[in-house]
Coordinates of C-alpha atoms in Angstrom, one line a residue:
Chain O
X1 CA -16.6 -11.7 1.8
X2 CA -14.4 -9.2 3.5
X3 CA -10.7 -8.1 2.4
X4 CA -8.2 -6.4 4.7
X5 CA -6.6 -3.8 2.5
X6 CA -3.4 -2.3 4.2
X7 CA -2.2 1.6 3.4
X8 CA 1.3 1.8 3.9
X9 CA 4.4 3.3 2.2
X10 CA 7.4 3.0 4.0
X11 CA 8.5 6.7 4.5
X12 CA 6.7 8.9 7.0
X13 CA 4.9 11.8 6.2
X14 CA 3.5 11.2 2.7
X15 CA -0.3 10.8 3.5
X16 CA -1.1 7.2 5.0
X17 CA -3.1 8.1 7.9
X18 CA -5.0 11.0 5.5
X19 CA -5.7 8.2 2.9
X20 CA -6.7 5.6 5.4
X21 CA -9.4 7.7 6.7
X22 CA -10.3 9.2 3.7
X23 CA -10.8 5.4 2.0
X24 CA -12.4 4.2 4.7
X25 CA -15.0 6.7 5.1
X26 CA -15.3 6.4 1.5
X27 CA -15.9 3.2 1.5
X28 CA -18.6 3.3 4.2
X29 CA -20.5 6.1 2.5
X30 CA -20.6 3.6 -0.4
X31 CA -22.2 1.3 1.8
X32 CA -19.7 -0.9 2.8
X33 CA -19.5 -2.3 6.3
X34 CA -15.9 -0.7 7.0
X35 CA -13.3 -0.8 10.1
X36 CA -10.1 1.5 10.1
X37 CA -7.5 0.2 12.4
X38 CA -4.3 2.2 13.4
X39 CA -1.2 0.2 13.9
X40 CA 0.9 2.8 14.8
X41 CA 1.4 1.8 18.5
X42 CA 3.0 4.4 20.6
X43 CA 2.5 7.0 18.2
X44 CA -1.7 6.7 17.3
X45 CA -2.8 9.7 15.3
X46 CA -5.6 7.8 13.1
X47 CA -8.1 9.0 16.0
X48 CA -7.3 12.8 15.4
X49 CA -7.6 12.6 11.8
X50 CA -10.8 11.1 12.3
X51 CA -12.0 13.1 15.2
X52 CA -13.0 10.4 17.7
X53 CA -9.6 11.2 20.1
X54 CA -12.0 11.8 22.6
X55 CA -14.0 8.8 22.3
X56 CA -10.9 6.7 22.7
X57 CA -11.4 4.3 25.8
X58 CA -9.7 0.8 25.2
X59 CA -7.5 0.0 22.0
X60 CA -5.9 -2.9 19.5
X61 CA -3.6 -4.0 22.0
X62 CA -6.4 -4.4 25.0
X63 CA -8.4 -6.4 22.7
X64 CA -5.6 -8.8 21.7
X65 CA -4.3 -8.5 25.7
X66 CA -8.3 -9.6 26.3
X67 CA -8.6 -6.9 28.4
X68 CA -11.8 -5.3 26.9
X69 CA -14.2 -7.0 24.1
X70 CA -13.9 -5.9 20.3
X71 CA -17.1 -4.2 20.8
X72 CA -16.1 -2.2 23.5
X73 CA -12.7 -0.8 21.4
X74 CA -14.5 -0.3 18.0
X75 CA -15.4 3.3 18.1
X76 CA -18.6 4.0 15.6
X77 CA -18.0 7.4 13.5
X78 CA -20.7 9.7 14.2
X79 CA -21.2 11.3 11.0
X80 CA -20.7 8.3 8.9
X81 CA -22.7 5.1 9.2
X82 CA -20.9 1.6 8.7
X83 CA -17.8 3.3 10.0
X84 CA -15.8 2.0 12.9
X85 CA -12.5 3.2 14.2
X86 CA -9.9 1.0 15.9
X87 CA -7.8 3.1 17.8
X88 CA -4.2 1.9 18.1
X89 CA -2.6 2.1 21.8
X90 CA -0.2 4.6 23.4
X91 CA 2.3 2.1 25.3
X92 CA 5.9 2.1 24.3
X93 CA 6.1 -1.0 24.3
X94 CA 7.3 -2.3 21.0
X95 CA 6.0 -5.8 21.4
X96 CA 2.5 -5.2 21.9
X97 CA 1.1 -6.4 19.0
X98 CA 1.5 -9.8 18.1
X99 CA 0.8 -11.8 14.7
X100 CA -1.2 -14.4 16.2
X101 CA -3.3 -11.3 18.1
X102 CA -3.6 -9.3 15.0
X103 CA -5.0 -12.4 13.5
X104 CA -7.6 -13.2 15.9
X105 CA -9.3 -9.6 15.9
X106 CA -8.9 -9.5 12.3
X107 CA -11.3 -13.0 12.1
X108 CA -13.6 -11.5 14.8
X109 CA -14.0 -8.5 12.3
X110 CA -14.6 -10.1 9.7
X111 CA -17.1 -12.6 11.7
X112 CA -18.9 -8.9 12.6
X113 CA -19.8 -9.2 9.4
X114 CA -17.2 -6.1 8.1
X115 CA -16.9 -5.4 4.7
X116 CA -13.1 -3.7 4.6
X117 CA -10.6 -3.9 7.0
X118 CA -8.1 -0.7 6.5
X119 CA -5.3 -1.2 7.9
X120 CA -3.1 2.0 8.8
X121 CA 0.6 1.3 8.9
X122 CA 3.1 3.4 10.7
X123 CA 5.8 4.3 8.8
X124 CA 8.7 2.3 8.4
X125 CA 9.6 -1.2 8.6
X126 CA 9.5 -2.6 11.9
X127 CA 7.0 -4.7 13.4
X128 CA 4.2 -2.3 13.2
X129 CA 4.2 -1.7 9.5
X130 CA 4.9 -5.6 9.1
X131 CA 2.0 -6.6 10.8
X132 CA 0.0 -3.8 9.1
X133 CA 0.8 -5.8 5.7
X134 CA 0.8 -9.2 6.7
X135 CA -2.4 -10.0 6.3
X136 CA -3.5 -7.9 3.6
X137 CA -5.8 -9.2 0.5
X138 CA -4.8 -5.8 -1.2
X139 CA -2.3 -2.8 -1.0
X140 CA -2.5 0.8 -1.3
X141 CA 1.1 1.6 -1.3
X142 CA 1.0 6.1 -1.0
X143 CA 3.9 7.6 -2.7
X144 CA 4.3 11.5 -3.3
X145 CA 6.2 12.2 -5.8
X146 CA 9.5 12.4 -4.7
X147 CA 12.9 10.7 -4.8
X148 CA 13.1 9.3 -1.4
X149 CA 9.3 8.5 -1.2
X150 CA 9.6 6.3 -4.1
X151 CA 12.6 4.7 -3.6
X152 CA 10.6 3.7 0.1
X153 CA 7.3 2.3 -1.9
X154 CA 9.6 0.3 -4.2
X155 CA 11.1 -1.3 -1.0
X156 CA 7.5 -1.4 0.5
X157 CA 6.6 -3.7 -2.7
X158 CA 9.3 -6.2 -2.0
X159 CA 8.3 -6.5 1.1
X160 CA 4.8 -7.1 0.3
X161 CA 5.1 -9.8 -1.8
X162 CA 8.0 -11.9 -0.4
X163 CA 7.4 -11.1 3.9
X164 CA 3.5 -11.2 3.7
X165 CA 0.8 -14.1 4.5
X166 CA -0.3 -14.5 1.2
X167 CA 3.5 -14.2 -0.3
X168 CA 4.7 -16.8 2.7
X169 CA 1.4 -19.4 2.3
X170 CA 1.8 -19.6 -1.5
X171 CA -1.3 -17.7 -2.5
X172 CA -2.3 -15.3 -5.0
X173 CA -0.4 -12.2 -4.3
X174 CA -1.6 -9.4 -2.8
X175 CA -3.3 -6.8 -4.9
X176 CA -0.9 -3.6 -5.4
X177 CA -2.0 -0.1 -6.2
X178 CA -0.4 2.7 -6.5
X179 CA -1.6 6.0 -4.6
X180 CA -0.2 9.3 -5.4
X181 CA -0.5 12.7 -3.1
X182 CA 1.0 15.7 -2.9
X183 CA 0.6 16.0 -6.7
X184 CA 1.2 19.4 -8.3
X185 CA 0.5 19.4 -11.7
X186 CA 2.4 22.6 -11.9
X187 CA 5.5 21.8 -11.2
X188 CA 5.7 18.6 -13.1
X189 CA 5.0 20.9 -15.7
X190 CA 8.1 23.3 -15.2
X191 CA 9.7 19.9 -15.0
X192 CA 10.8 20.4 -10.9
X193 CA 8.7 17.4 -10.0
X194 CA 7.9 13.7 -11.1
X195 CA 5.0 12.8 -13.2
X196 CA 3.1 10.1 -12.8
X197 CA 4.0 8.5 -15.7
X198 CA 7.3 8.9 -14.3
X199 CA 6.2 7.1 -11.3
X200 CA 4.4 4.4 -12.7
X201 CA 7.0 3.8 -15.0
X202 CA 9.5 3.1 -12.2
X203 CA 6.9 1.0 -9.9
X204 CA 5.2 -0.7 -12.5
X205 CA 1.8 -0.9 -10.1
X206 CA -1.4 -0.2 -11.1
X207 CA -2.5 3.6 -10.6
X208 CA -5.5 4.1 -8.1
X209 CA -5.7 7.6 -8.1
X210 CA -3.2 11.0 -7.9
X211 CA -4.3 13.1 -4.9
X212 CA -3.4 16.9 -5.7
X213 CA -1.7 19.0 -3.3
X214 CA -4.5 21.1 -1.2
X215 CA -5.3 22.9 1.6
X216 CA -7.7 20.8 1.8
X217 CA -6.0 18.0 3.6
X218 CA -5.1 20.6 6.6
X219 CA -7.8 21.9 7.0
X220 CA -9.6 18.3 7.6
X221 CA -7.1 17.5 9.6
X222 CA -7.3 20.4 11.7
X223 CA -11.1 20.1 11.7
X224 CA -11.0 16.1 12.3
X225 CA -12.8 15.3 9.4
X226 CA -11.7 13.1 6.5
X227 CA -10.7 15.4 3.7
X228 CA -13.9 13.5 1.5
X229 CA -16.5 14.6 3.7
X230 CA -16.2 17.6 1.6
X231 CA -17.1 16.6 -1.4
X232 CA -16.6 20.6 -3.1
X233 CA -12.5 20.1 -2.6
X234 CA -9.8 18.9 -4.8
X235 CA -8.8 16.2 -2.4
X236 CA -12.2 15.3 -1.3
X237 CA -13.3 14.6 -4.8
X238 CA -10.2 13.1 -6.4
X239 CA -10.3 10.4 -3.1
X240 CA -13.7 9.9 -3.8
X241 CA -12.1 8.3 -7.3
X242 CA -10.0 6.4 -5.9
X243 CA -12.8 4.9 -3.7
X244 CA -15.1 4.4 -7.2
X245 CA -11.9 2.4 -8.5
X246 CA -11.2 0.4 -5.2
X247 CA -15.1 -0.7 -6.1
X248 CA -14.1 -1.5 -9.7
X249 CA -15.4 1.6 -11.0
X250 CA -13.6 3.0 -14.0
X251 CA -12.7 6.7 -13.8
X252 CA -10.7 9.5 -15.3
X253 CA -7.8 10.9 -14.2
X254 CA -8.6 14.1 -12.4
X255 CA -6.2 16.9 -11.1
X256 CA -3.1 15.6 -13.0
X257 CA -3.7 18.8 -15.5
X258 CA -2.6 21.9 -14.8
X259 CA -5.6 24.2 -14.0
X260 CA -5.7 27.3 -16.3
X261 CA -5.6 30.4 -14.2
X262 CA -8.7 32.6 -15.0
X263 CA -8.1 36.4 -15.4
X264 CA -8.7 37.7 -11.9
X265 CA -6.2 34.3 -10.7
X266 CA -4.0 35.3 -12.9
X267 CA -3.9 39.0 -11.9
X268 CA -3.4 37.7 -8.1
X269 CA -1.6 35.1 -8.0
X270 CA -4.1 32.5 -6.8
X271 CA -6.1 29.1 -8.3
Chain J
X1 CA 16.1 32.9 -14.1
X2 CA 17.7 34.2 -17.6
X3 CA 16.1 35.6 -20.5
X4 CA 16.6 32.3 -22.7
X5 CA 15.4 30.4 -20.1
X6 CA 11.6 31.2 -21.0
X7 CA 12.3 29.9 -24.4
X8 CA 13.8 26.6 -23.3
X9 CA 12.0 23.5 -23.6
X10 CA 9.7 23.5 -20.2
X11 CA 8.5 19.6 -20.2
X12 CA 11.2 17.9 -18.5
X13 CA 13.4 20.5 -16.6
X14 CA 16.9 18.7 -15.6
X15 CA 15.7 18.0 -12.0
X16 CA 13.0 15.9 -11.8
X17 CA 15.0 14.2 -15.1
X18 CA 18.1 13.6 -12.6
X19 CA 15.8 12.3 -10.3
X20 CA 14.0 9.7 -12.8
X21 CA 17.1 8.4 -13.7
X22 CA 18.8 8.3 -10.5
X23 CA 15.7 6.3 -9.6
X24 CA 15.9 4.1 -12.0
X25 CA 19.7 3.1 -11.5
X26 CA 19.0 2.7 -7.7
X27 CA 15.8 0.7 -7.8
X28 CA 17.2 -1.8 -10.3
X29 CA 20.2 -2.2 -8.2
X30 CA 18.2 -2.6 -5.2
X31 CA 15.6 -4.9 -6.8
X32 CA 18.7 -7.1 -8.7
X33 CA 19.8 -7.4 -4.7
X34 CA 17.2 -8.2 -2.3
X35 CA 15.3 -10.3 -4.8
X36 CA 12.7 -7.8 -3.7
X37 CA 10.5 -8.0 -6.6
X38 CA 10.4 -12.1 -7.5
X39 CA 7.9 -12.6 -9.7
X40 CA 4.3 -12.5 -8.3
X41 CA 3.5 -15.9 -9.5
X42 CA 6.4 -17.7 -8.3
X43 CA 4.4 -18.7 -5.0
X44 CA 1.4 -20.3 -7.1
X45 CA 3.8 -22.1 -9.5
X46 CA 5.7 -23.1 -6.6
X47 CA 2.2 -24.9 -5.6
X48 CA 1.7 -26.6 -8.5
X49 CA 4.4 -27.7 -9.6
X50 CA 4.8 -29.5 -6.4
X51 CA 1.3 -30.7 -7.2
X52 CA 2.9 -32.3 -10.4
X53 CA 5.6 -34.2 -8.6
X54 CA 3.6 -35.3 -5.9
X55 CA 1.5 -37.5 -8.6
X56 CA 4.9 -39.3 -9.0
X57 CA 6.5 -39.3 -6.0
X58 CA 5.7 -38.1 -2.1
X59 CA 8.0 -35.0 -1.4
X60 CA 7.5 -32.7 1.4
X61 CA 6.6 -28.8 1.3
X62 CA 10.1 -27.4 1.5
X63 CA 11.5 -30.5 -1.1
X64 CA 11.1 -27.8 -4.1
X65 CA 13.3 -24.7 -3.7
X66 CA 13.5 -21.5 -5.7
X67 CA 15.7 -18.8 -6.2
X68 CA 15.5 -16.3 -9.1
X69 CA 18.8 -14.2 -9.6
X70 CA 18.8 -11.2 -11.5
X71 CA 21.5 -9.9 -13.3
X72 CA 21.9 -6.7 -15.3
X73 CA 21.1 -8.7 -18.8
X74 CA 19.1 -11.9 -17.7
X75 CA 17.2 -13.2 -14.8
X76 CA 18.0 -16.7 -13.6
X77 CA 15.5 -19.0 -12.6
X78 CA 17.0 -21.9 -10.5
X79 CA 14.7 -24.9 -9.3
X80 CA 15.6 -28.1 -7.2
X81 CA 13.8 -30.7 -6.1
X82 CA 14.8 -32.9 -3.3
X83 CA 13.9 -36.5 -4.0
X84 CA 13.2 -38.5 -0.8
X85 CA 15.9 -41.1 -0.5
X86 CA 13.3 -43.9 -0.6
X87 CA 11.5 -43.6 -3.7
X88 CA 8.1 -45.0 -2.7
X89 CA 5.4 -46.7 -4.7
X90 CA 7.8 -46.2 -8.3
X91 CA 9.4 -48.9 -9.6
X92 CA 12.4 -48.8 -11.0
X93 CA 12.6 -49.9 -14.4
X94 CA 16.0 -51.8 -15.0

């Protein structure tokens, strides 16, 4: 059985592309046959985050155009086994990507025998991030907590469950969960910044994990490495959750606390 | 940042109060709009009660039609069902 779980969001910027290749690699180091695709034609960035951009040779759309074989698009991670990258392509045009295409490579994957199918959505509503969603079996809608970002997943939801396959064939509705990043416990103390039961009270999805705000996340981007390849940061470990709970693992709540200085962080400054 | 300020109630700070609440007020507005948020189940009970009727009579897929209307005190749940004009294989009892 394989399910195509889509990470999307609707407002740019808040973490998808970070929390698809964080998931998926977690995923695969759980030992689960995984494939991250990036729909974000014309703009691809999934490839960077996961440091294949130089392995890049053929893409989404010359798979679906039939101008190379799935197998010859799919880009194997080379520190992770089970994990496949497929690259999204750089043409501007917006048309590229077509349902019926999407659907076809989606139903070779999962002939391939793949486990999960993560499906990176560009920001947005367009085609793209419709596409992204349409066929999903499950939802990780990423929200940081902020007023417009939230405003954006609640108009993400909607659109899940009345513009998607399931929603349009009559079947059970896609799964939602609710992904927070950028959280800084901190400030939702002083009372500058939603909480998450502030969040989850508005969007009324189930929570799949709260993502602290880190350095962490730069510097994996920078290095090309998903931030849970570390598994000594915040982020690293507090994705790594979020993975256990995708699985059906129950875990605490981590990082939602604020973190007590100690003496010497307190006498400079720093956590 | 005044004095009394250190003594004042740190939980919930006006700002990210405002912006729960202006959330709230927008979301329902926007949800009571678009329909965005019909209930999940509506699909599924779509299916089956056109299961029901077909064990009567022979409608087609788009016979049954919902709409759900929210409004600020109730929601409204409206359901019609298109008979065929022919009603095959009933008899009419009169």
């Amino acid at each position: 059985m394989s399910k195509v779980l889509v990470v999307t969001s609707g407002k740019g910027g808040v973490g998808k592309t970070t929390t698809s290749a964080a998931i998926s690699s977690g995923l695969a180091m759980a030992g689960k046959k995984t494939v991250v695709i990036d729909f974000d034609v014309g703009l691809r960035n999934l490839d960077l985050i996961m440091g294949v951009e130089r392995r890049v040779v053929y893409d989404i759309v010359n798979v679906i155009h039939g101008e190379a074989g799935l197998n010859q698009a799919l880009i194997r991670h080379k520190e992770v086994d089970n994990l496949y990258v497929l690259p999204a392509s750089q043409t501007k045009d917006k048309d590229a990507l077509s349902e019926d295409g999407v659907g076809k490579v989606l139903d070779d994957l999962r002939e391939e025998g793949f486990e999960y199918i993560v499906c990176d959505s560009p920001a947005g509503i367009e085609r793209g991030a419709q596409l992204a969603m349409y066929f999903a079996d499950e939802a990780i809608v990423v929200s940081n907590p902020e007023i417009s970002s939230v405003r954006d997943s609640d108009r993400m939801l909607g659109i899940l469950a009345s513009k998607s396959r399931r929603a349009k064939e009559g079947e059970t509705a896609i799964k939602e969960h609710l992904l927070i990043t950028r959280y800084a416990p901190d400030r939702v103390g002083t009372g500058e910044m939603l909480s998450v039961e502030d969040m989850m009270e508005i969007l009324a999805v189930p929570l799949l994990g709260v993502i602290p705000e880190s350095n962490a996340v730069l510097q994996a981007s920078n290095a090309g490495r998903p931030v849970n390849l570390d598994k000594t940061t915040d982020a690293g470990q507090a994705y790594e959750d979020a993975v256990a709970r995708l699985l059906g693992e129950e875990r605490p709540m981590r990082f939602i606390e604020i973190e007590k200085k100690g003496f010497l962080g307190r006498l400079f400054g720093r956590s | 940042m005044g004095l009394l300020d250190i003594f004042r109630n740190r939980t919930q700070d006006p700002s990210a109060k405002m912006a729960k609440e202006r959330l709230q007020i927008l979301i329902a507005h926007e949800r009571a709009q678009g329909q965005h948020r019909a209930p999940t189940y509506l699909p599924e009970m779509q299916k089956e009660i056109l299961e029901v009727i077909r064990k009567y009579v022979h409608v087609e897929d788009d016979a049954v039609k919902f709409e759900v209307e929210h409004n600020e005190q109730y929601e409204l749940f409206e359901l019609n069902i298109t008979l065929p004009e022919k009603l095959e294989g009933t008899q009419r009892r009169e």
